[in-house]
Coordinates of C-alpha atoms and ligand atoms in Angstrom, one line a residue:
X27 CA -18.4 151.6 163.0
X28 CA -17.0 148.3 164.3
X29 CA -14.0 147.5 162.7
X30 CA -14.7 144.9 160.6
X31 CA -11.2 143.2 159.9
X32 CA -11.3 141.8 163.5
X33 CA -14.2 140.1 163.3
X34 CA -13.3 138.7 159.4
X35 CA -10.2 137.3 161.3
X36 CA -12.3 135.9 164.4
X37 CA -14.4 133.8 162.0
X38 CA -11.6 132.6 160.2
X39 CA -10.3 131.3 163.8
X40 CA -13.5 129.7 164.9
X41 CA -13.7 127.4 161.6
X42 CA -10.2 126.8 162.2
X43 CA -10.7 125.6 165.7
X44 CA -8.1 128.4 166.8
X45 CA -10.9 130.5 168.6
X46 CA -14.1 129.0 170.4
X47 CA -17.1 131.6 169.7
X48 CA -17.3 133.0 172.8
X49 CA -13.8 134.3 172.9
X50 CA -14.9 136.8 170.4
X51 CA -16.2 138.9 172.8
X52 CA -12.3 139.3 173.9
X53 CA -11.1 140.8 170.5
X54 CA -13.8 143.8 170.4
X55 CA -14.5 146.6 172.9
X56 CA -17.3 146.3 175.1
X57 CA -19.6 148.9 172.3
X58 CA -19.1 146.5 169.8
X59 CA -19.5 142.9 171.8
X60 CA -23.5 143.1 171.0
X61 CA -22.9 143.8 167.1
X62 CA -19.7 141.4 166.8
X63 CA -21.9 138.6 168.7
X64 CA -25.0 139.3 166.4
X65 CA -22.9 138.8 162.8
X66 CA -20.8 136.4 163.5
X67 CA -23.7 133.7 164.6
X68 CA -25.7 135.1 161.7
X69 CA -23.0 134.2 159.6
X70 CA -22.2 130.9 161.1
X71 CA -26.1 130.2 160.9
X72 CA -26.4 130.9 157.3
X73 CA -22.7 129.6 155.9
X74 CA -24.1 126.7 154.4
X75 CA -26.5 128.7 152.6
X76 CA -23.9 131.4 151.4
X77 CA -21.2 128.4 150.6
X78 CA -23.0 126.4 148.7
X79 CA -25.9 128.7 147.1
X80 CA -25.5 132.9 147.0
X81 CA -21.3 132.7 146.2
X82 CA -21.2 130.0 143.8
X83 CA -23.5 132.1 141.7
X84 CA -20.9 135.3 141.9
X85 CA -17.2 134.0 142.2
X86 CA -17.0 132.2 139.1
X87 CA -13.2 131.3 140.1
X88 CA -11.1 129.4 142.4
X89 CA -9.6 132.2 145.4
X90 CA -6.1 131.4 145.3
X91 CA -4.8 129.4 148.4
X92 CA -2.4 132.7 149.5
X93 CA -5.9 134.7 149.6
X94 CA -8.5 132.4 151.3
X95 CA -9.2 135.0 153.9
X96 CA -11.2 136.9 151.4
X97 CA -13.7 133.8 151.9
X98 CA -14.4 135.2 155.2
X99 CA -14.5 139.0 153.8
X100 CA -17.1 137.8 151.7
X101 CA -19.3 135.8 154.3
X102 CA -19.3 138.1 156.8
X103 CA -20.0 141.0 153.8
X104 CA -22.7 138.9 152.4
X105 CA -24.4 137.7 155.8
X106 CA -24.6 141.9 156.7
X107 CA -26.0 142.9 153.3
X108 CA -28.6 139.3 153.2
X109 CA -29.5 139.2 157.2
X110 CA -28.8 142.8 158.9
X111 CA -29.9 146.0 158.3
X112 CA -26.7 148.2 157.4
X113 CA -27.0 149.8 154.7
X114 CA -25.3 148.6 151.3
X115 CA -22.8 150.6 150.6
X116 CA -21.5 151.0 153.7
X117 CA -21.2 147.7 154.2
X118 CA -19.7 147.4 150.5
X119 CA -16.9 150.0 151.6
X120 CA -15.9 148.2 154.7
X121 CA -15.1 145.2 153.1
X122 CA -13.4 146.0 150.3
X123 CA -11.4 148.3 153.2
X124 CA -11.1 144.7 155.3
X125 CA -9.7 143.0 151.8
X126 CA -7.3 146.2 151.6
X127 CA -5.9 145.2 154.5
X128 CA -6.2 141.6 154.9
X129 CA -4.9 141.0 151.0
X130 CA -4.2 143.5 148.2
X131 CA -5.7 145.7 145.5
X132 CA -7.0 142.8 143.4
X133 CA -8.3 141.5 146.6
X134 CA -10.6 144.3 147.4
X135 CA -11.5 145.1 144.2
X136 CA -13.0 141.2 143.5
X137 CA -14.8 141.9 147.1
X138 CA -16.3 145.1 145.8
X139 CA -17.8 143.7 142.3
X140 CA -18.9 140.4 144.4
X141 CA -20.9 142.3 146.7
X142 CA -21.9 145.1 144.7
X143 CA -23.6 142.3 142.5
X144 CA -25.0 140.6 145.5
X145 CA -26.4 143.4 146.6
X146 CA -28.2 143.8 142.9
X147 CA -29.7 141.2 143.5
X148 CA -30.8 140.5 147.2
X149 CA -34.4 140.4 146.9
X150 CA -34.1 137.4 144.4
X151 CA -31.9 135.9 146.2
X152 CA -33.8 135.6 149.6
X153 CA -37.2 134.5 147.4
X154 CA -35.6 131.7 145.5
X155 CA -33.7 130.4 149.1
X156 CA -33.7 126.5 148.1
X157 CA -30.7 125.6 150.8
X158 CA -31.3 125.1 154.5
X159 CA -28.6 125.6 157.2
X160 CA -27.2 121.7 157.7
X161 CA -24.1 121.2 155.8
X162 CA -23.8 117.3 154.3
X163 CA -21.1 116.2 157.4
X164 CA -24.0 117.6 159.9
X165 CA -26.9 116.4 157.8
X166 CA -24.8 112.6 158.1
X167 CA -24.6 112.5 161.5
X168 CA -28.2 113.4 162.4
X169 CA -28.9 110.8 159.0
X170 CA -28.2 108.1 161.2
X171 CA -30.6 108.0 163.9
X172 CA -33.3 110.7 162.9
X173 CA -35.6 110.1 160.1
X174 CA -35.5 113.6 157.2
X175 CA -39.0 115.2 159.3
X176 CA -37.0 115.0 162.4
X177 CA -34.0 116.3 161.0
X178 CA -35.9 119.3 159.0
X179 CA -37.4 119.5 162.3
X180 CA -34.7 120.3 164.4
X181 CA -32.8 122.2 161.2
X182 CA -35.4 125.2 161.8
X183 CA -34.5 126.0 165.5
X184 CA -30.5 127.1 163.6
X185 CA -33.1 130.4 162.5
X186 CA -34.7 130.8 165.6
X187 CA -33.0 133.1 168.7
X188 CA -32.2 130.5 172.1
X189 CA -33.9 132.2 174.7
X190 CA -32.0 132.7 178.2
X191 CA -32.4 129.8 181.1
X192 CA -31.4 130.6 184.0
X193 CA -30.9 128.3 187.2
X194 CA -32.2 129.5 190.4
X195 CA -31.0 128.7 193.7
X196 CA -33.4 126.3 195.4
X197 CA -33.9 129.0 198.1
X198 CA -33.8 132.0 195.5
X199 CA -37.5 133.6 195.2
X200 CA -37.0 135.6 192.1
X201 CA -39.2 137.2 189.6
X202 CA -38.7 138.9 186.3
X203 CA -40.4 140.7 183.9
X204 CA -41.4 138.6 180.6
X205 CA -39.9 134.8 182.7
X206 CA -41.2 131.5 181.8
X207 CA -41.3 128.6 184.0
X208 CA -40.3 126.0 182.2
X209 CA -41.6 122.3 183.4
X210 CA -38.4 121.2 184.6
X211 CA -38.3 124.5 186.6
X212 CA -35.7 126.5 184.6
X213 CA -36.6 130.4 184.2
X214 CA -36.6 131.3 180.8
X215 CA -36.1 134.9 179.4
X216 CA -36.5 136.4 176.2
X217 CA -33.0 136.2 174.0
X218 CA -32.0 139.7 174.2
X219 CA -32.1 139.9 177.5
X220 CA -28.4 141.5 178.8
X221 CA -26.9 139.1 182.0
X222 CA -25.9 141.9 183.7
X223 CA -28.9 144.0 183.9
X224 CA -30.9 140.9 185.8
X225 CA -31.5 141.2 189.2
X226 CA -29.6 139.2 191.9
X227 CA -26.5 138.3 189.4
X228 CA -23.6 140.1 192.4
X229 CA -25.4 137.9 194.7
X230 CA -25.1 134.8 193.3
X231 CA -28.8 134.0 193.4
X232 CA -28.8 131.9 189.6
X233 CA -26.6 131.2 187.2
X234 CA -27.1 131.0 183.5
X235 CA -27.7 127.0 181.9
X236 CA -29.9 125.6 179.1
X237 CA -32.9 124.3 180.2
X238 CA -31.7 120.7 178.9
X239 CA -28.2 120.8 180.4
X240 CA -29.9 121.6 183.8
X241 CA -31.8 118.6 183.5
X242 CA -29.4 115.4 184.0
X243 CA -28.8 117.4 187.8
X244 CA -33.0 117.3 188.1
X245 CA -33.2 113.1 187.5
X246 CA -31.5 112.8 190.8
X247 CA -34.1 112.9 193.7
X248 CA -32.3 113.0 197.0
X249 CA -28.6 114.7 196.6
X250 CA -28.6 116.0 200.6
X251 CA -25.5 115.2 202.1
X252 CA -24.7 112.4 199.3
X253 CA -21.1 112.1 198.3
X254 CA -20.9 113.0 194.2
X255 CA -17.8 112.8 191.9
X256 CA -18.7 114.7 188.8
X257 CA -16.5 114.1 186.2
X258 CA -16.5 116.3 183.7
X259 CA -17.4 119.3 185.8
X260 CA -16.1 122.3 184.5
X261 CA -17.9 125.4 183.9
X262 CA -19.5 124.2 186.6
X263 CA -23.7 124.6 186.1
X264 CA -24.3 120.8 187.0
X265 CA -21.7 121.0 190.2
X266 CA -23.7 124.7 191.1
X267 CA -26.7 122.4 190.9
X268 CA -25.4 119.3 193.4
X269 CA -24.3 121.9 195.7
X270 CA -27.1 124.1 195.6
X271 CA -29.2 120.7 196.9
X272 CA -26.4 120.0 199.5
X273 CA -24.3 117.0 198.0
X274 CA -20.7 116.8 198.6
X275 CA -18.9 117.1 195.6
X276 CA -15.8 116.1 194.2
X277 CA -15.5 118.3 190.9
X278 CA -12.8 116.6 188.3
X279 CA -11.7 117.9 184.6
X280 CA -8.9 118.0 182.5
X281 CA -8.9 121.9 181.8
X282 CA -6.9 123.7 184.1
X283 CA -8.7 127.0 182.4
X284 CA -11.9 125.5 182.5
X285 CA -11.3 125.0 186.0
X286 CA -10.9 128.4 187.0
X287 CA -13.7 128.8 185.6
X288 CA -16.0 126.8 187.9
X289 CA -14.1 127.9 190.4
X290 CA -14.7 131.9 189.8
X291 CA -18.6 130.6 189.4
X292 CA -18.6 128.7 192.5
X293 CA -17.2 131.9 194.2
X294 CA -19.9 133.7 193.1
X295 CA -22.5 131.3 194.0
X296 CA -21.0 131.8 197.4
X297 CA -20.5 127.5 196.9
X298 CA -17.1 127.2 198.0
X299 CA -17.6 124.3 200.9
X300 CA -18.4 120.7 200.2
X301 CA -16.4 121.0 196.8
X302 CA -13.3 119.5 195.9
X303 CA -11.4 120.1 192.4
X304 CA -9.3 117.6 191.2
X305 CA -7.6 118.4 187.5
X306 CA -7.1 115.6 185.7
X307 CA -8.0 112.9 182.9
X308 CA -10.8 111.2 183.8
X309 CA -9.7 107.9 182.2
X310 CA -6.7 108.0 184.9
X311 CA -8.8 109.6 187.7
X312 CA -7.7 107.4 190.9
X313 CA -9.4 108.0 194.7
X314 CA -9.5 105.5 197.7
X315 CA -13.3 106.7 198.2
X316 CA -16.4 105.6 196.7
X317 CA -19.3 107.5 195.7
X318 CA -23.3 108.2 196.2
X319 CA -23.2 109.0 192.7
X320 CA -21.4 109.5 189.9
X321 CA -21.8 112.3 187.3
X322 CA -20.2 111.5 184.0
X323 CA -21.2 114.9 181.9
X324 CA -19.4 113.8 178.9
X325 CA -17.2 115.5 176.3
X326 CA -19.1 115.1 173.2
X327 CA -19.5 116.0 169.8
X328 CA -21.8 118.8 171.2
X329 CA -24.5 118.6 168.2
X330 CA -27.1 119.2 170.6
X331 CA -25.7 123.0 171.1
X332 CA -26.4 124.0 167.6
X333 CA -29.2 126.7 168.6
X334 CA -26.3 128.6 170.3
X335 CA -23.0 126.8 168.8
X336 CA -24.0 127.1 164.7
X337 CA -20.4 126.9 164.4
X338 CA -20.8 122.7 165.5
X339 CA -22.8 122.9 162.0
X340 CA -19.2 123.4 160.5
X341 CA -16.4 121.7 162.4
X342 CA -18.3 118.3 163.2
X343 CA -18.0 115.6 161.4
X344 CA -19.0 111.8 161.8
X345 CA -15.9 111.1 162.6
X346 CA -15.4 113.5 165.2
X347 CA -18.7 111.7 166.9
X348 CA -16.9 108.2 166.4
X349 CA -13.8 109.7 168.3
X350 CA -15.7 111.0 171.1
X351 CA -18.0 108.0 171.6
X352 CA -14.3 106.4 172.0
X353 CA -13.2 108.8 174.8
X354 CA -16.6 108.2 176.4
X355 CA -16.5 104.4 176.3
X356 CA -13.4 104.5 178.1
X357 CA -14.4 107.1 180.7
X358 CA -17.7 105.3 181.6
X359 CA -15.4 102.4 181.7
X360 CA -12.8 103.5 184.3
X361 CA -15.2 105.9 186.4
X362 CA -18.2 103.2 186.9
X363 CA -15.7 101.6 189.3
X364 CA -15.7 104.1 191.7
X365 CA -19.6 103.7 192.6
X366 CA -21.0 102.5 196.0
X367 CA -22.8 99.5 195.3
X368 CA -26.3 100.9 195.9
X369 CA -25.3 104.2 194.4
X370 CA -26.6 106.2 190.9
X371 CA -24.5 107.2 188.0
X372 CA -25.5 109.2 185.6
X373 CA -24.4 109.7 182.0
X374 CA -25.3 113.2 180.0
X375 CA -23.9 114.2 176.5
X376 CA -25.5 117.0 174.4
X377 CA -24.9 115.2 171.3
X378 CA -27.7 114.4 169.2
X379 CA -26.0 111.2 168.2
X380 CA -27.3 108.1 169.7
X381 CA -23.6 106.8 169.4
X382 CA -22.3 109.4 172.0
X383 CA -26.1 108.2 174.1
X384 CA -27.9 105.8 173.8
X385 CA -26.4 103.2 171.8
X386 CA -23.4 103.9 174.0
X387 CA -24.9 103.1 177.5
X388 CA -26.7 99.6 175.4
X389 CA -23.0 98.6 174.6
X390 CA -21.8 99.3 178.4
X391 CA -24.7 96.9 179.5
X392 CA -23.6 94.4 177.2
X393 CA -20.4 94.0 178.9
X394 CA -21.2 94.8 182.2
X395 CA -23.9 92.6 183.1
X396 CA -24.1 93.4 186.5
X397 CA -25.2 96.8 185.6
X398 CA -29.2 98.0 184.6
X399 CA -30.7 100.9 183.8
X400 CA -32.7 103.1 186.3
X401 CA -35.6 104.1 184.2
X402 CA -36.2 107.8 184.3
X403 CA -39.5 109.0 185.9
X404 CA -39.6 112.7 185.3
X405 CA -43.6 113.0 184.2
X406 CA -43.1 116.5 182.7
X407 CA -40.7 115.2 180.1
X408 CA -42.9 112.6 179.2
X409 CA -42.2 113.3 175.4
X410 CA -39.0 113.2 175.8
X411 CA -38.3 109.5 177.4
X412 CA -37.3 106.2 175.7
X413 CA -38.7 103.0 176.0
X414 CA -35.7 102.3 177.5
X415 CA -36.4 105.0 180.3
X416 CA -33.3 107.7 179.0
X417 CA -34.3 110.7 178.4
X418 CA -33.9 111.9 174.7
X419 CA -34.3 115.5 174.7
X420 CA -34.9 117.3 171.0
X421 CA -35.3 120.9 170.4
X422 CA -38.7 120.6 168.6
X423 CA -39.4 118.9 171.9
X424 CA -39.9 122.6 173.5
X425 CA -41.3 123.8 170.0
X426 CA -44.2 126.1 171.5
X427 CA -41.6 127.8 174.4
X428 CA -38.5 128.2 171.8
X429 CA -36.5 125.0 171.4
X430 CA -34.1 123.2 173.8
X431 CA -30.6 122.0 173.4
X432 CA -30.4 118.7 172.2
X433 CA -29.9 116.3 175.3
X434 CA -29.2 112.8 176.4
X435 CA -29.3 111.2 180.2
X436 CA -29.2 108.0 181.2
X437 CA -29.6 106.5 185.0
X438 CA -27.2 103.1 185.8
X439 CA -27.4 101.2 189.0
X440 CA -26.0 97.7 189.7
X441 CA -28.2 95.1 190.5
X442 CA -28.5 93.8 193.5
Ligands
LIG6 C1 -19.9 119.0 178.4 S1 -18.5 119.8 179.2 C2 -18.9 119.7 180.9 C3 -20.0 120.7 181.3 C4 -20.2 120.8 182.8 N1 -20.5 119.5 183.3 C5 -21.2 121.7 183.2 O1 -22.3 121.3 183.5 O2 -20.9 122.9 183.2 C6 -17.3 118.5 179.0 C7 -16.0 118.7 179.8 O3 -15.2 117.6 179.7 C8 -13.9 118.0 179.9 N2 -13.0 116.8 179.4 C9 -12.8 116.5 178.1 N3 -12.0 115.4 178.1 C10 -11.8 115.0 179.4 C11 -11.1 114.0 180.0 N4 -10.4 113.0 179.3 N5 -11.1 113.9 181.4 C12 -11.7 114.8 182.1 N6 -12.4 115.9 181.6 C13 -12.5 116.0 180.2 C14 -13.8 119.3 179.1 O4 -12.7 120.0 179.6 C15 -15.2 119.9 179.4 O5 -15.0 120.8 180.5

């Protein structure tokens, strides 16, 4: 049986920002990866719920400061007996083993009568459900530019497995069993689908990318042979996509580790010409050259990335989305110079905030007046474009295929 205390630890680290989710995979041995992955984005998916409806009912008192990892003892104890299918009481005995070891005696004895009262009473519990899966932070942010429909809208794709997109090389003619074909042209598999039992993975024929990530790449008609600084590059599925349709691409990030990323990817793709890699902060990126176009892939508050990231549901707050909309505003600001005068940039986020989108490229037209936006003709994603002409990209968007990440892309030209 997977040993539990690890992963009580691990989703102690994500909600403290220590760990990022998929650094969880590191901690357990390749048997347990599957099993780890499963409870600890069923727990992040359903913490709101547990936090603010099942415990209240059962710890009556405050958890001293010294024992607060027995919080996490008892989500990840309550999300297994609620949500998966092991059976009580060996779930029951592996926490209050975890709380052994994590605290003390009084420790695992509160776990055991918590969750052997819990377990009493799961049936009720789960058929008198009143609370959803947005905290009030998350809720606050979306508050501001989504009326409650939308919001509830979006809230159900937390429940509801992402399926697998994939990005195929324009000269890749793959099939698989059970595919979609997405409008945009992403493949889409079934969510349990294992990455390293799909064909063509050694030989670089696709790489994985949400269907609504791969789309700010697909707004771009011509890239052959055009001259591309994407800034904010790193993993790399956008720069895989301007070098799969022959730009050439100046790649820059701050993340040294992020880098290597992009680069082991690349490698893979067999993409290693036409790419530079420059590390370094955006907002003091400096080059002699101009470019074709301009990439800006944001850092964002991510909100978009909920399907997948449930942990975002936790750590963000409006705040955090006022900071980033800063850091944005000041890399569209210094990067916009470095356009050819008849070039393209475009500017992605997958925040749902119109702050971090749309309200952000409005303010950047009111001071730069020589700028204008490039409407966006992409007829397939109709549903999905502004009056403006950005493209606003929801998950209920792609409600009858299985969601999307939540997107936002705007075009920018000068005028001439
Ligand atoms: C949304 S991710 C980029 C995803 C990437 N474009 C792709 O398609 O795979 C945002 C990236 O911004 C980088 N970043 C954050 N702040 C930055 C800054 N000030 N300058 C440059 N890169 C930054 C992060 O390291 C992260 O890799």
């Amino acid at each position: 049986m997977t040993d539990r205390t690890v992963l009580v630890k691990a989703l102690a680290d994500i909600l403290a920002e220590k760990i990022t989710l998929g650094e969880v995979k590191n901690q357990v041995s390749e048997n347990d990866k599957n099993f780890a992955n499963m409870l600890i984005l069923t727990a992040l998916r359903e913490l709101t719920y547990l936090k603010q409806e099942v415990l209240p009912l059962f710890v009556k008192k405050k958890i001293p400061n010294k024992q607060q990892i027995l919080n996490y003892v008892l989500y990840l104890g309550t999300t297994e007996l609620l949500f998966l299918n092991t059976p009580d009481y060996a779930v029951i005995n592996s926490y209050v083993d975890v709380a052994k070891k994590l605290s003390d005696s009084f420790g695992a004895k509160f776990v055991n009568a918590v969750l052997r009262n819990i377990s009493r009473q799961k049936k009720e519990l789960l058929e008198n459900r009143k609370i959803g899966y947005f905290n009030k932070d998350f809720s606050d942010i979306l508050k501001q530019d989504y009326t409650p429909l939308e919001i509830s809208e979006m809230e159900e794709f937390t429940s509801v497995e992402p399926p697998l997109d994939l990005t195929l090389k324009a000269t890749t003619e793959l099939h698989f069993a059970d595919e979609i074909i997405l409008p945009t042209g992403s493949v889409r598999l079934p969510y349990h689908t294992k990455i390293a039992d799909i064909k063509g993975y050694l030989e670089g024929l696709w790489w994985v990318q949400d269907a609504a990530s791969a789309i700010a790449v697909k707004c771009l008609r011509e890239l052959n042979g055009k001259k591309v600084l994407d800034i904010c590059a790193a993993p790399g599925g956008k720069t895989a996509q301007l070098l799969d349709a022959g730009a050439v691409v100046t790649a820059v990030d701050i993340s040294k580790a992020r880098l290597e990323k992009l680069k082991e990817n690349m490698a893979r793709l067999k993409f290693d010409d036409n790419l530079q890699i420059v590390c370094a902060d955006a907002r003091q990126f400096s080059s002699d050259d101009k470019y074709d176009i301009i990439l800006l892939d944001a850092p964002c508050s991510a909100t978009g990335t909920f399907r997948r990231h449930p942990e975002v549901i936790h750590l963000k707050t409006p705040k955090d989305v006022i900071k980033q909309a800063q850091l944005q505003q000041e890399i569209l600001e210094h990067i916009a110079s470095f356009l050819n005068p008849h070039g393209v940039l475009v500017y992605a986020t997958c925040s749902l905030a119109k702050i971090e989108g749309e309200s952000q490229i409005i303010d950047f037209l009111h001071t730069h007046s020589q700028w204008q936006i490039l409407p966006i003709a992409m007829p397939e994603l109709k549903n999905c474009t502004t009056k403006e002409g950005f493209l606003r990209i929801l998950p209920q968007h792609f409600k009858q295929i299985g969601g999307i990440d939540g997107f936002f892309v705007a075009l920018l030209q000068r005028k001439l």
